Structures are given as C-alpha cells and as structure tokens.
Amino acid sequence: MLILGIETSCDETSVAVVKNGREILSNIILSQDKLHRPFGGVVPEIACRAHLESIIGIIHNAITEAKVMLSDINAIAVVNSPGLIGSLLIGVTAAKTLSMAFNIPLIAIHHLHAHIYANNLEHNAISYPAISLVVSGGHTSLFLSEKETKHVLLGETIDDAAGEAFDKVSKILGLGYPGGPVIDKLAKQGNCNAIPFPRVYLEKNSLDFSFSGLKTAVLYHVKGQDQTRIKPATKSATEIADISASFQEAVIDVLVYKTALAAKMHNVRSILLGGGVAANSRLRKKFLEISEETGLPVYYPSIKLCTDNAAMVAGLAYWKYLEGDISALHLEAIP
Ligand code: KG4
Ligand code: ZN
C-alpha cells in the first residue's frame, strides 16, 4: 500500500511517499524559514505563494525519489485542517487534482493527529490508550489517543502556543525566526534558575495552557514595564543565555506537569510527544523523567519528524484507508 502525503498547513511545503504506514520511501521538505525571517514570523500571504510555486516540483521529486510511478499510488493524503487557510488550500487543491485526474482515493488528515503519528513511523509497538502532547508553532494540545486515528482533545492553549512563545521571546531578544532552535541552543549555556519567570497552571486539574503572561514577563524583564529600558543587543551573552534558559524551563515545567497529570487522570499505557517544539532537547530530557515518575513508556519522534513533514501525513492515512475513511472531492480546507 503506497500513500502520497501532502503537507502545506503552515510554512513547510512537504510531500512524501510512505509504504504500509511505516516505511518512508521519500519525505521532501522545503522550509520557507528564510522567506519569513525578515518579518520575525510567518507571513500568510508569502507562505501560500511559496507553496504554490513549489508544490508541483516537490510532488515530482517525492515520486522520483521513492522510485515509484503516480499510477502505483493507492491513495493521496492531505492535511486539510488546522492551519493557515491560504496555505492549506494549495495542498488540498493539489491533492484533489491528483485524486480526480488519476482516480486515486483522497484522504483528509488532521495536522495535529499527524504530528502524533510521527511517533508510529519509528516505533511499532505503541500501546493505547495514550496521552499525546502536541507542541507546535500554532498549537499546544493534550489528547487522549485511543488508537492511531482517534484522538479526544483534553486541553489546549487559551492564548499563545508553546512554539509561538519561543518565537516571540526570540524576537524580544533579537535572536530571529524561528526562535525554538536558537533558544534551545543558547539555553544550554544559561542558568535555568536565574530568573523566576511565572508558571501558569490555571485552575486545579485544568489541562489547558496559557503562555502569553510568560511572554509578557520576558518582555518586561528585557525592556522594562514601559519598554524603554536597554535594548536586548546591549545585554551580555550570559544574560541572554540565562533569560533563554529560564524562559524555556518555565514553558517545559508546565508542559511536563500537565502531561503527567493527564496520564494519571486517564490511566493510559503510554505517552506521546509531537510537533516542532518536541525537537527541544531539554523537553525531550524532561519527558524521560515523566517516564520514570509514571512508569509509562514515553515516545518522541526523531528531530526531522518533529517539525512539519508529509511522511507523518501519509503514514496516518494508511490507517484511515484501512478504516475506509475516504474523503469526497468537495473536501474543504478548515483553518
Ligand atoms: O510543528 P511545526 O513545524 O509547525 C507548526 O505546525 O506550527 O512547529 C514549528 C515550531 C516553531 O514555533 C519553532 O520555533 C518550534 O516549533 N521549534 C522549537 C524547536 N525547533 C522548532 N521549539 C523549541 N525548541 C526547538 N528545538
Ligand atoms: Zn505542525
């Protein structure tokens, strides 16, 4: 069973061919980071134009690299939600066109469920039910995962996503976009207890998240409450490293606490981590501590499969195909 997956929900154009839900034959990822960097974040209009320019070539490259023909493909999978509407529409339109022209079944994929599935591409003995934490640029969501294709939302951010907080703090510190990788690196040289940034847990047993207060606390710490204090460029490298480490620790403490809480509340058999922020080295280390605390196996994808990619899309689609979950050609893109 060969599935071609298409992912264009944000600022990566990616197409992959995956065999039987696990074997990645190709996974081409074109990042638009350079295009968005001057603006300090993703510009939706630039993102969808860039997808449009590259999607045909990337589909071609994914098929060529997989050493298959389009006529060998059993299904076309595409992320149709959630994401930037203009970006989603490019992938959905490309997928529908291929589906119609070559009479290949179309399968709609939820972006966050695909991030969770990235774990299944590399681990074939995941026990369900599981608690899944998806931490990306646009989302911070906890799910109760009953199987590969069934995820019940338990909690999510009420304001900024975790990745968004990394990106905004990076901007405050003048470190550029995307912020996650650079803060991850700088934090290794800093003291994570240097500044007591707030940890927001919301009400007792809440599985929702809030990171906008933390972002504002970093802003005030760096620039003062009236924002007139010294520019970040005048801060020493040690200060920047300490702020990075202290901010990162505040985000991770909350993510770890709530994931462990959800695991205890729902009596699950494993814990899964996914999304761009799952590439964070400190978060990966701390998640292993949840494993010690709860006695549950903890999984996270390899770095390349944490950020947006189409292999996770094509992989998840295999299970939906087996369940007969095929989409009609009037499939909509839902932001
Ligand atoms: O999943 P993803 O590729 O795209 C979305 O669906 O949003 O996630 C991108 C996010 C960005 O906010 C980026 O800063 C963050 O993931 N990220 C990281 C790391 N690598 C990427 N955050 C923290 N530490 C990292 N190492
Ligand atoms: Zn994503």
mmCIF file of C-alpha atoms and ligand atoms in Angstrom:
data_model
loop_
_atom_site.group_PDB
_atom_site.id
_atom_site.type_symbol
_atom_site.label_atom_id
_atom_site.label_comp_id
_atom_site.label_asym_id
_atom_site.label_seq_id
_atom_site.Cartn_x
_atom_site.Cartn_y
_atom_site.Cartn_z
ATOM 1 C CA MET A 1 0.000 0.000 0.000
ATOM 2 C CA LEU A 2 1.641 3.244 -1.197
ATOM 3 C CA ILE A 3 0.336 6.583 0.009
ATOM 4 C CA LEU A 4 1.412 10.005 -1.232
ATOM 5 C CA GLY A 5 1.123 12.610 1.538
ATOM 6 C CA ILE A 6 0.938 16.384 1.117
ATOM 7 C CA GLU A 7 1.550 18.902 3.927
ATOM 8 C CA THR A 8 1.225 22.659 3.350
ATOM 9 C CA SER A 9 -0.566 23.816 6.502
ATOM 10 C CA CYS A 10 1.980 26.435 7.553
ATOM 11 C CA ASP A 11 5.401 27.310 6.129
ATOM 12 C CA GLU A 12 6.841 23.966 5.033
ATOM 13 C CA THR A 13 5.945 22.508 1.655
ATOM 14 C CA SER A 14 6.318 18.761 2.059
ATOM 15 C CA VAL A 15 5.417 15.690 0.009
ATOM 16 C CA ALA A 16 6.195 12.093 0.964
ATOM 17 C CA VAL A 17 5.590 8.546 -0.195
ATOM 18 C CA VAL A 18 5.100 6.037 2.642
ATOM 19 C CA LYS A 19 4.606 2.298 2.282
ATOM 20 C CA ASN A 20 2.206 0.430 4.582
ATOM 21 C CA GLY A 21 2.025 3.304 7.067
ATOM 22 C CA ARG A 22 5.640 2.970 8.183
ATOM 23 C CA GLU A 23 8.308 2.724 5.518
ATOM 24 C CA ILE A 24 9.307 6.211 4.347
ATOM 25 C CA LEU A 25 10.287 5.967 0.658
ATOM 26 C CA SER A 26 10.635 9.743 0.323
ATOM 27 C CA ASN A 27 9.928 12.775 2.516
ATOM 28 C CA ILE A 28 10.805 16.035 0.764
ATOM 29 C CA ILE A 29 10.551 19.118 2.996
ATOM 30 C CA LEU A 30 11.045 22.631 1.665
ATOM 31 C CA SER A 31 11.267 25.110 4.533
ATOM 32 C CA GLN A 32 10.262 28.736 3.961
ATOM 33 C CA ASP A 33 12.145 29.955 7.065
ATOM 34 C CA LYS A 34 14.378 32.280 5.013
ATOM 35 C CA LEU A 35 11.373 33.983 3.401
ATOM 36 C CA HIS A 36 9.700 34.732 6.741
ATOM 37 C CA ARG A 37 12.826 35.544 8.787
ATOM 38 C CA PRO A 38 12.898 39.289 7.929
ATOM 39 C CA PHE A 39 9.368 39.591 9.374
ATOM 40 C CA GLY A 40 10.045 37.669 12.619
ATOM 41 C CA GLY A 41 7.203 35.213 11.955
ATOM 42 C CA VAL A 42 5.172 33.515 9.239
ATOM 43 C CA VAL A 43 3.506 35.911 6.768
ATOM 44 C CA PRO A 44 0.423 34.018 5.468
ATOM 45 C CA GLU A 45 0.377 35.626 2.017
ATOM 46 C CA ILE A 46 4.074 34.862 1.439
ATOM 47 C CA ALA A 47 3.558 31.304 2.706
ATOM 48 C CA CYS A 48 0.760 30.397 0.294
ATOM 49 C CA ARG A 49 2.513 31.954 -2.686
ATOM 50 C CA ALA A 50 5.664 29.975 -1.880
ATOM 51 C CA HIS A 51 3.640 26.728 -1.584
ATOM 52 C CA LEU A 52 2.063 27.444 -4.950
ATOM 53 C CA GLU A 53 5.431 27.969 -6.623
ATOM 54 C CA SER A 54 6.970 24.772 -5.292
ATOM 55 C CA ILE A 55 4.212 22.178 -4.830
ATOM 56 C CA ILE A 56 4.278 20.633 -8.335
ATOM 57 C CA GLY A 57 8.076 20.271 -8.302
ATOM 58 C CA ILE A 58 8.040 18.731 -4.811
ATOM 59 C CA ILE A 59 5.340 16.201 -5.754
ATOM 60 C CA HIS A 60 7.501 15.251 -8.738
ATOM 61 C CA ASN A 61 10.635 14.950 -6.569
ATOM 62 C CA ALA A 62 8.879 12.846 -3.907
ATOM 63 C CA ILE A 63 7.642 10.364 -6.503
ATOM 64 C CA THR A 64 11.022 10.209 -8.253
ATOM 65 C CA GLU A 65 12.969 9.747 -5.012
ATOM 66 C CA ALA A 66 10.569 6.977 -3.918
ATOM 67 C CA LYS A 67 11.257 5.252 -7.261
ATOM 68 C CA VAL A 68 7.537 4.765 -7.911
ATOM 69 C CA MET A 69 5.084 5.977 -10.551
ATOM 70 C CA LEU A 70 1.996 8.037 -9.847
ATOM 71 C CA SER A 71 -0.007 5.062 -11.146
ATOM 72 C CA ASP A 72 1.439 2.941 -8.280
ATOM 73 C CA ILE A 73 -0.033 5.262 -5.612
ATOM 74 C CA ASN A 74 -3.059 3.794 -3.764
ATOM 75 C CA ALA A 75 -4.226 6.974 -2.019
ATOM 76 C CA ILE A 76 -3.475 10.696 -1.811
ATOM 77 C CA ALA A 77 -3.433 12.084 1.741
ATOM 78 C CA VAL A 78 -3.559 15.790 2.511
ATOM 79 C CA VAL A 79 -3.691 17.975 5.611
ATOM 80 C CA ASN A 80 -6.931 19.965 5.331
ATOM 81 C CA SER A 81 -7.009 21.309 8.933
ATOM 82 C CA PRO A 82 -5.918 23.160 11.030
ATOM 83 C CA GLY A 83 -3.530 25.718 9.544
ATOM 84 C CA LEU A 84 -3.314 28.920 7.529
ATOM 85 C CA ILE A 85 -6.235 28.930 5.105
ATOM 86 C CA GLY A 86 -4.240 30.081 2.056
ATOM 87 C CA SER A 87 -1.516 27.509 2.744
ATOM 88 C CA LEU A 88 -3.973 24.646 3.342
ATOM 89 C CA LEU A 89 -5.793 25.460 0.101
ATOM 90 C CA ILE A 90 -2.657 24.900 -2.005
ATOM 91 C CA GLY A 91 -2.145 21.375 -0.649
ATOM 92 C CA VAL A 92 -5.842 20.492 -0.727
ATOM 93 C CA THR A 93 -6.211 21.719 -4.317
ATOM 94 C CA ALA A 94 -3.122 19.801 -5.452
ATOM 95 C CA ALA A 95 -4.385 16.631 -3.729
ATOM 96 C CA LYS A 96 -7.892 16.928 -5.199
ATOM 97 C CA THR A 97 -6.458 17.499 -8.674
ATOM 98 C CA LEU A 98 -4.287 14.373 -8.460
ATOM 99 C CA SER A 99 -7.178 12.395 -6.990
ATOM 100 C CA MET A 100 -9.546 13.393 -9.766
ATOM 101 C CA ALA A 101 -7.107 13.200 -12.671
ATOM 102 C CA PHE A 102 -5.730 9.779 -11.737
ATOM 103 C CA ASN A 103 -8.816 8.395 -9.992
ATOM 104 C CA ILE A 104 -6.970 7.814 -6.698
ATOM 105 C CA PRO A 105 -8.850 7.911 -3.339
ATOM 106 C CA LEU A 106 -8.411 11.112 -1.312
ATOM 107 C CA ILE A 107 -7.829 11.027 2.466
ATOM 108 C CA ALA A 108 -8.147 14.111 4.701
ATOM 109 C CA ILE A 109 -5.693 14.356 7.575
ATOM 110 C CA HIS A 110 -5.809 16.477 10.739
ATOM 111 C CA HIS A 111 -2.420 18.177 11.141
ATOM 112 C CA LEU A 112 -2.139 17.602 14.902
ATOM 113 C CA HIS A 113 -3.091 13.918 14.630
ATOM 114 C CA ALA A 114 -0.340 13.575 12.014
ATOM 115 C CA HIS A 115 2.182 15.101 14.465
ATOM 116 C CA ILE A 116 1.201 12.394 16.980
ATOM 117 C CA TYR A 117 1.516 9.710 14.289
ATOM 118 C CA ALA A 118 5.142 10.750 13.622
ATOM 119 C CA ASN A 119 5.898 8.505 16.634
ATOM 120 C CA ASN A 120 4.400 5.449 14.927
ATOM 121 C CA LEU A 121 6.723 5.896 11.942
ATOM 122 C CA GLU A 122 9.640 4.979 14.177
ATOM 123 C CA HIS A 123 8.124 2.839 16.944
ATOM 124 C CA ASN A 124 5.875 -0.050 16.040
ATOM 125 C CA ALA A 125 4.760 -1.225 19.469
ATOM 126 C CA ILE A 126 2.981 1.803 20.921
ATOM 127 C CA SER A 127 0.289 0.737 23.400
ATOM 128 C CA TYR A 128 -3.020 2.593 23.552
ATOM 129 C CA PRO A 129 -4.698 4.454 25.126
ATOM 130 C CA ALA A 130 -2.005 7.121 25.265
ATOM 131 C CA ILE A 131 -1.698 10.725 26.334
ATOM 132 C CA SER A 132 -0.394 12.794 23.415
ATOM 133 C CA LEU A 133 1.055 16.281 23.747
ATOM 134 C CA VAL A 134 1.344 18.258 20.509
ATOM 135 C CA VAL A 135 3.503 21.358 20.880
ATOM 136 C CA SER A 136 3.962 23.402 17.717
ATOM 137 C CA GLY A 137 4.072 26.960 16.431
ATOM 138 C CA GLY A 138 0.292 27.174 16.345
ATOM 139 C CA HIS A 139 -0.882 24.647 18.943
ATOM 140 C CA THR A 140 -0.352 23.269 22.404
ATOM 141 C CA SER A 141 -2.841 20.446 22.793
ATOM 142 C CA LEU A 142 -3.244 17.412 25.027
ATOM 143 C CA PHE A 143 -5.146 14.457 23.598
ATOM 144 C CA LEU A 144 -6.358 11.130 24.885
ATOM 145 C CA SER A 145 -5.331 8.901 21.957
ATOM 146 C CA GLU A 146 -7.417 5.735 21.734
ATOM 147 C CA LYS A 147 -5.730 4.471 18.564
ATOM 148 C CA GLU A 148 -3.714 5.869 15.637
ATOM 149 C CA THR A 149 -6.804 7.541 14.162
ATOM 150 C CA LYS A 150 -8.800 8.518 17.258
ATOM 151 C CA HIS A 151 -7.788 11.418 19.478
ATOM 152 C CA VAL A 152 -10.002 13.175 22.032
ATOM 153 C CA LEU A 153 -8.958 16.721 22.935
ATOM 154 C CA LEU A 154 -8.412 17.119 26.700
ATOM 155 C CA GLY A 155 -6.925 20.611 26.833
ATOM 156 C CA GLU A 156 -5.251 23.283 24.742
ATOM 157 C CA THR A 157 -3.747 26.723 24.988
ATOM 158 C CA ILE A 158 -6.127 29.552 25.740
ATOM 159 C CA ASP A 159 -3.756 32.115 24.203
ATOM 160 C CA ASP A 160 -0.240 31.633 22.752
ATOM 161 C CA ALA A 161 1.063 28.232 21.650
ATOM 162 C CA ALA A 162 4.341 26.976 23.144
ATOM 163 C CA GLY A 163 6.220 27.376 19.841
ATOM 164 C CA GLU A 164 4.719 30.814 19.375
ATOM 165 C CA ALA A 165 6.082 31.788 22.810
ATOM 166 C CA PHE A 166 9.565 30.586 21.778
ATOM 167 C CA ASP A 167 9.291 32.599 18.541
ATOM 168 C CA LYS A 168 8.060 35.766 20.285
ATOM 169 C CA VAL A 169 10.679 35.593 23.054
ATOM 170 C CA SER A 170 13.339 35.104 20.396
ATOM 171 C CA LYS A 171 12.083 38.252 18.697
ATOM 172 C CA ILE A 172 12.202 40.169 22.001
ATOM 173 C CA LEU A 173 15.803 39.020 22.473
ATOM 174 C CA GLY A 174 16.683 39.879 18.867
ATOM 175 C CA LEU A 175 17.553 36.262 18.055
ATOM 176 C CA GLY A 176 15.494 35.849 14.848
ATOM 177 C CA TYR A 177 12.946 33.358 13.473
ATOM 178 C CA PRO A 178 12.248 30.526 14.155
ATOM 179 C CA GLY A 179 13.021 31.045 17.822
ATOM 180 C CA GLY A 180 12.830 27.493 19.156
ATOM 181 C CA PRO A 181 16.119 26.094 17.844
ATOM 182 C CA VAL A 182 18.182 29.163 18.818
ATOM 183 C CA ILE A 183 16.708 29.410 22.340
ATOM 184 C CA ASP A 184 17.236 25.647 22.776
ATOM 185 C CA LYS A 185 20.925 26.121 21.876
ATOM 186 C CA LEU A 186 21.532 29.253 23.985
ATOM 187 C CA ALA A 187 19.697 27.797 26.987
ATOM 188 C CA LYS A 188 22.365 25.096 27.239
ATOM 189 C CA GLN A 189 24.868 27.782 28.287
ATOM 190 C CA GLY A 190 22.465 29.550 30.662
ATOM 191 C CA ASN A 191 21.183 29.093 34.210
ATOM 192 C CA CYS A 192 17.549 27.974 34.148
ATOM 193 C CA ASN A 193 17.038 29.226 37.725
ATOM 194 C CA ALA A 194 18.460 32.703 37.067
ATOM 195 C CA ILE A 195 15.079 34.440 36.627
ATOM 196 C CA PRO A 196 11.880 33.171 38.316
ATOM 197 C CA PHE A 197 9.525 33.565 35.330
ATOM 198 C CA PRO A 198 5.878 32.658 36.084
ATOM 199 C CA ARG A 199 4.461 29.151 35.594
ATOM 200 C CA VAL A 200 0.756 29.384 34.746
ATOM 201 C CA TYR A 201 -1.201 26.260 35.750
ATOM 202 C CA LEU A 202 -4.753 27.749 35.571
ATOM 203 C CA GLU A 203 -7.362 26.149 37.857
ATOM 204 C CA LYS A 204 -6.777 22.874 39.704
ATOM 205 C CA ASN A 205 -6.603 19.846 37.375
ATOM 206 C CA SER A 206 -7.011 22.039 34.293
ATOM 207 C CA LEU A 207 -5.360 20.558 31.208
ATOM 208 C CA ASP A 208 -5.418 23.891 29.365
ATOM 209 C CA PHE A 209 -2.328 26.050 28.904
ATOM 210 C CA SER A 210 -1.515 29.764 28.891
ATOM 211 C CA PHE A 211 1.815 31.207 27.758
ATOM 212 C CA SER A 212 1.044 34.844 26.953
ATOM 213 C CA GLY A 213 1.745 36.011 30.539
ATOM 214 C CA LEU A 214 5.150 34.337 30.427
ATOM 215 C CA LYS A 215 5.959 36.052 27.135
ATOM 216 C CA THR A 216 4.977 39.421 28.653
ATOM 217 C CA ALA A 217 7.091 38.684 31.752
ATOM 218 C CA VAL A 218 10.118 38.157 29.481
ATOM 219 C CA LEU A 219 9.302 41.379 27.602
ATOM 220 C CA TYR A 220 9.142 43.373 30.863
ATOM 221 C CA HIS A 221 12.312 41.730 32.156
ATOM 222 C CA VAL A 222 14.205 42.668 28.989
ATOM 223 C CA LYS A 223 12.791 46.091 28.186
ATOM 224 C CA GLY A 224 11.161 47.278 31.416
ATOM 225 C CA GLN A 225 7.430 47.761 32.015
ATOM 226 C CA ASP A 226 7.408 50.949 29.920
ATOM 227 C CA GLN A 227 9.587 49.162 27.327
ATOM 228 C CA THR A 228 12.178 51.933 27.279
ATOM 229 C CA ARG A 229 14.986 50.073 29.029
ATOM 230 C CA ILE A 230 18.177 48.953 27.335
ATOM 231 C CA LYS A 231 17.827 47.163 24.016
ATOM 232 C CA PRO A 232 18.397 43.384 24.057
ATOM 233 C CA ALA A 233 21.517 43.895 21.937
ATOM 234 C CA THR A 234 23.148 45.620 24.907
ATOM 235 C CA LYS A 235 22.572 42.626 27.178
ATOM 236 C CA SER A 236 25.552 40.367 27.684
ATOM 237 C CA ALA A 237 25.711 36.904 26.154
ATOM 238 C CA THR A 238 25.436 35.445 29.664
ATOM 239 C CA GLU A 239 22.276 37.432 30.381
ATOM 240 C CA ILE A 240 20.694 36.353 27.076
ATOM 241 C CA ALA A 241 21.586 32.721 27.823
ATOM 242 C CA ASP A 242 20.115 32.987 31.347
ATOM 243 C CA ILE A 243 16.878 34.545 30.041
ATOM 244 C CA SER A 244 16.635 31.834 27.352
ATOM 245 C CA ALA A 245 17.211 29.033 29.859
ATOM 246 C CA SER A 246 14.825 30.492 32.476
ATOM 247 C CA PHE A 247 12.067 31.100 29.913
ATOM 248 C CA GLN A 248 12.476 27.625 28.390
ATOM 249 C CA GLU A 249 12.337 25.995 31.829
ATOM 250 C CA ALA A 250 9.102 27.828 32.669
ATOM 251 C CA VAL A 251 7.444 26.526 29.472
ATOM 252 C CA ILE A 252 8.718 22.992 29.998
ATOM 253 C CA ASP A 253 7.752 22.783 33.695
ATOM 254 C CA VAL A 254 4.115 23.411 32.734
ATOM 255 C CA LEU A 255 4.162 21.046 29.740
ATOM 256 C CA VAL A 256 5.677 18.252 31.820
ATOM 257 C CA TYR A 257 3.379 18.790 34.820
ATOM 258 C CA LYS A 258 0.177 18.782 32.747
ATOM 259 C CA THR A 259 1.186 15.794 30.625
ATOM 260 C CA ALA A 260 1.985 13.738 33.744
ATOM 261 C CA LEU A 261 -1.299 14.904 35.321
ATOM 262 C CA ALA A 262 -3.289 13.863 32.230
ATOM 263 C CA ALA A 263 -1.560 10.460 32.217
ATOM 264 C CA LYS A 264 -2.525 9.906 35.865
ATOM 265 C CA MET A 265 -6.104 11.135 35.336
ATOM 266 C CA HIS A 266 -6.724 8.849 32.350
ATOM 267 C CA ASN A 267 -4.877 5.699 33.297
ATOM 268 C CA VAL A 268 -3.073 5.336 29.968
ATOM 269 C CA ARG A 269 -0.444 2.891 28.710
ATOM 270 C CA SER A 270 1.982 5.324 27.064
ATOM 271 C CA ILE A 271 2.849 8.983 26.489
ATOM 272 C CA LEU A 272 3.500 10.524 23.067
ATOM 273 C CA LEU A 273 5.117 13.868 22.235
ATOM 274 C CA GLY A 274 4.927 15.571 18.850
ATOM 275 C CA GLY A 275 5.165 18.885 16.968
ATOM 276 C CA GLY A 276 8.016 21.294 16.274
ATOM 277 C CA VAL A 277 8.713 22.055 19.960
ATOM 278 C CA ALA A 278 9.151 18.295 20.556
ATOM 279 C CA ALA A 279 12.572 18.842 18.924
ATOM 280 C CA ASN A 280 13.611 20.770 22.065
ATOM 281 C CA SER A 281 16.483 18.971 23.772
ATOM 282 C CA ARG A 282 15.520 19.976 27.326
ATOM 283 C CA LEU A 283 11.858 18.978 26.788
ATOM 284 C CA ARG A 284 12.935 15.564 25.456
ATOM 285 C CA LYS A 285 15.105 15.036 28.529
ATOM 286 C CA LYS A 286 12.351 16.125 30.912
ATOM 287 C CA PHE A 287 9.853 13.809 29.204
ATOM 288 C CA LEU A 288 12.071 10.873 30.061
ATOM 289 C CA GLU A 289 11.664 11.925 33.698
ATOM 290 C CA ILE A 290 7.863 11.589 33.300
ATOM 291 C CA SER A 291 8.557 8.043 32.216
ATOM 292 C CA GLU A 292 10.447 7.415 35.481
ATOM 293 C CA GLU A 293 7.729 9.129 37.528
ATOM 294 C CA THR A 294 4.753 7.360 35.925
ATOM 295 C CA GLY A 295 6.396 4.089 34.869
ATOM 296 C CA LEU A 296 4.930 4.595 31.378
ATOM 297 C CA PRO A 297 6.898 4.410 28.129
ATOM 298 C CA VAL A 298 7.434 7.866 26.599
ATOM 299 C CA TYR A 299 7.928 8.321 22.853
ATOM 300 C CA TYR A 300 9.057 11.279 20.772
ATOM 301 C CA PRO A 301 9.964 11.391 17.075
ATOM 302 C CA SER A 302 13.471 11.944 15.723
ATOM 303 C CA ILE A 303 14.196 15.653 15.194
ATOM 304 C CA LYS A 304 13.418 15.598 11.445
ATOM 305 C CA LEU A 305 9.957 14.139 12.075
ATOM 306 C CA CYS A 306 9.057 16.613 14.869
ATOM 307 C CA THR A 307 8.638 19.622 12.600
ATOM 308 C CA ASP A 308 6.139 19.700 9.730
ATOM 309 C CA ASN A 309 6.607 16.884 7.224
ATOM 310 C CA ALA A 310 4.422 14.842 4.898
ATOM 311 C CA ALA A 311 5.651 11.396 5.985
ATOM 312 C CA MET A 312 3.536 11.687 9.147
ATOM 313 C CA VAL A 313 0.565 12.570 6.918
ATOM 314 C CA ALA A 314 0.994 9.653 4.503
ATOM 315 C CA GLY A 315 1.654 7.291 7.429
ATOM 316 C CA LEU A 316 -1.513 8.181 9.330
ATOM 317 C CA ALA A 317 -3.549 7.969 6.100
ATOM 318 C CA TYR A 318 -2.736 4.243 5.838
ATOM 319 C CA TRP A 319 -4.828 3.551 8.970
ATOM 320 C CA LYS A 320 -7.649 5.786 7.766
ATOM 321 C CA TYR A 321 -7.590 3.941 4.424
ATOM 322 C CA LEU A 322 -7.899 0.603 6.233
ATOM 323 C CA GLU A 323 -10.885 2.014 8.122
ATOM 324 C CA GLY A 324 -12.481 3.104 4.809
ATOM 325 C CA ASP A 325 -12.288 6.766 5.817
ATOM 326 C CA ILE A 326 -12.088 8.209 2.289
ATOM 327 C CA SER A 327 -12.930 11.853 1.565
ATOM 328 C CA ALA A 328 -15.197 13.254 -1.115
ATOM 329 C CA LEU A 329 -13.774 15.623 -3.731
ATOM 330 C CA HIS A 330 -15.587 18.567 -2.177
ATOM 331 C CA LEU A 331 -13.282 18.281 0.855
ATOM 332 C CA GLU A 332 -12.836 21.694 2.462
ATOM 333 C CA ALA A 333 -9.779 23.358 3.948
ATOM 334 C CA ILE A 334 -10.623 24.393 7.520
ATOM 335 C CA PRO A 335 -8.262 26.820 9.265
HETATM 336 O O1 KG4 B 1 5.175 21.743 14.030
HETATM 337 P P1 KG4 B 1 5.894 22.892 13.437
HETATM 338 O O2 KG4 B 1 6.988 22.597 12.440
HETATM 339 O O3 KG4 B 1 4.904 23.866 12.703
HETATM 340 C C1 KG4 B 1 3.627 24.106 13.178
HETATM 341 O O4 KG4 B 1 2.736 23.247 12.978
HETATM 342 O O5 KG4 B 1 3.473 25.180 13.816
HETATM 343 O O6 KG4 B 1 6.464 23.746 14.660
HETATM 344 C C2 KG4 B 1 7.196 24.927 14.470
HETATM 345 C C3 KG4 B 1 7.530 25.484 15.855
HETATM 346 C C4 KG4 B 1 8.157 26.875 15.806
HETATM 347 O O7 KG4 B 1 7.478 27.707 16.741
HETATM 348 C C5 KG4 B 1 9.597 26.635 16.263
HETATM 349 O O8 KG4 B 1 10.185 27.724 16.941
HETATM 350 C C6 KG4 B 1 9.424 25.433 17.172
HETATM 351 O O9 KG4 B 1 8.469 24.625 16.523
HETATM 352 N N1 KG4 B 1 10.671 24.659 17.370
HETATM 353 C C7 KG4 B 1 11.284 24.532 18.566
HETATM 354 C C8 KG4 B 1 12.476 23.793 18.332
HETATM 355 N N2 KG4 B 1 12.537 23.508 16.994
HETATM 356 C C9 KG4 B 1 11.405 24.033 16.423
HETATM 357 N N3 KG4 B 1 10.931 24.975 19.793
HETATM 358 C C10 KG4 B 1 11.761 24.697 20.821
HETATM 359 N N4 KG4 B 1 12.937 24.016 20.679
HETATM 360 C C11 KG4 B 1 13.322 23.550 19.465
HETATM 361 N N5 KG4 B 1 14.475 22.872 19.343
HETATM 362 ZN ZN ZN B 2 2.957 21.350 12.747
#
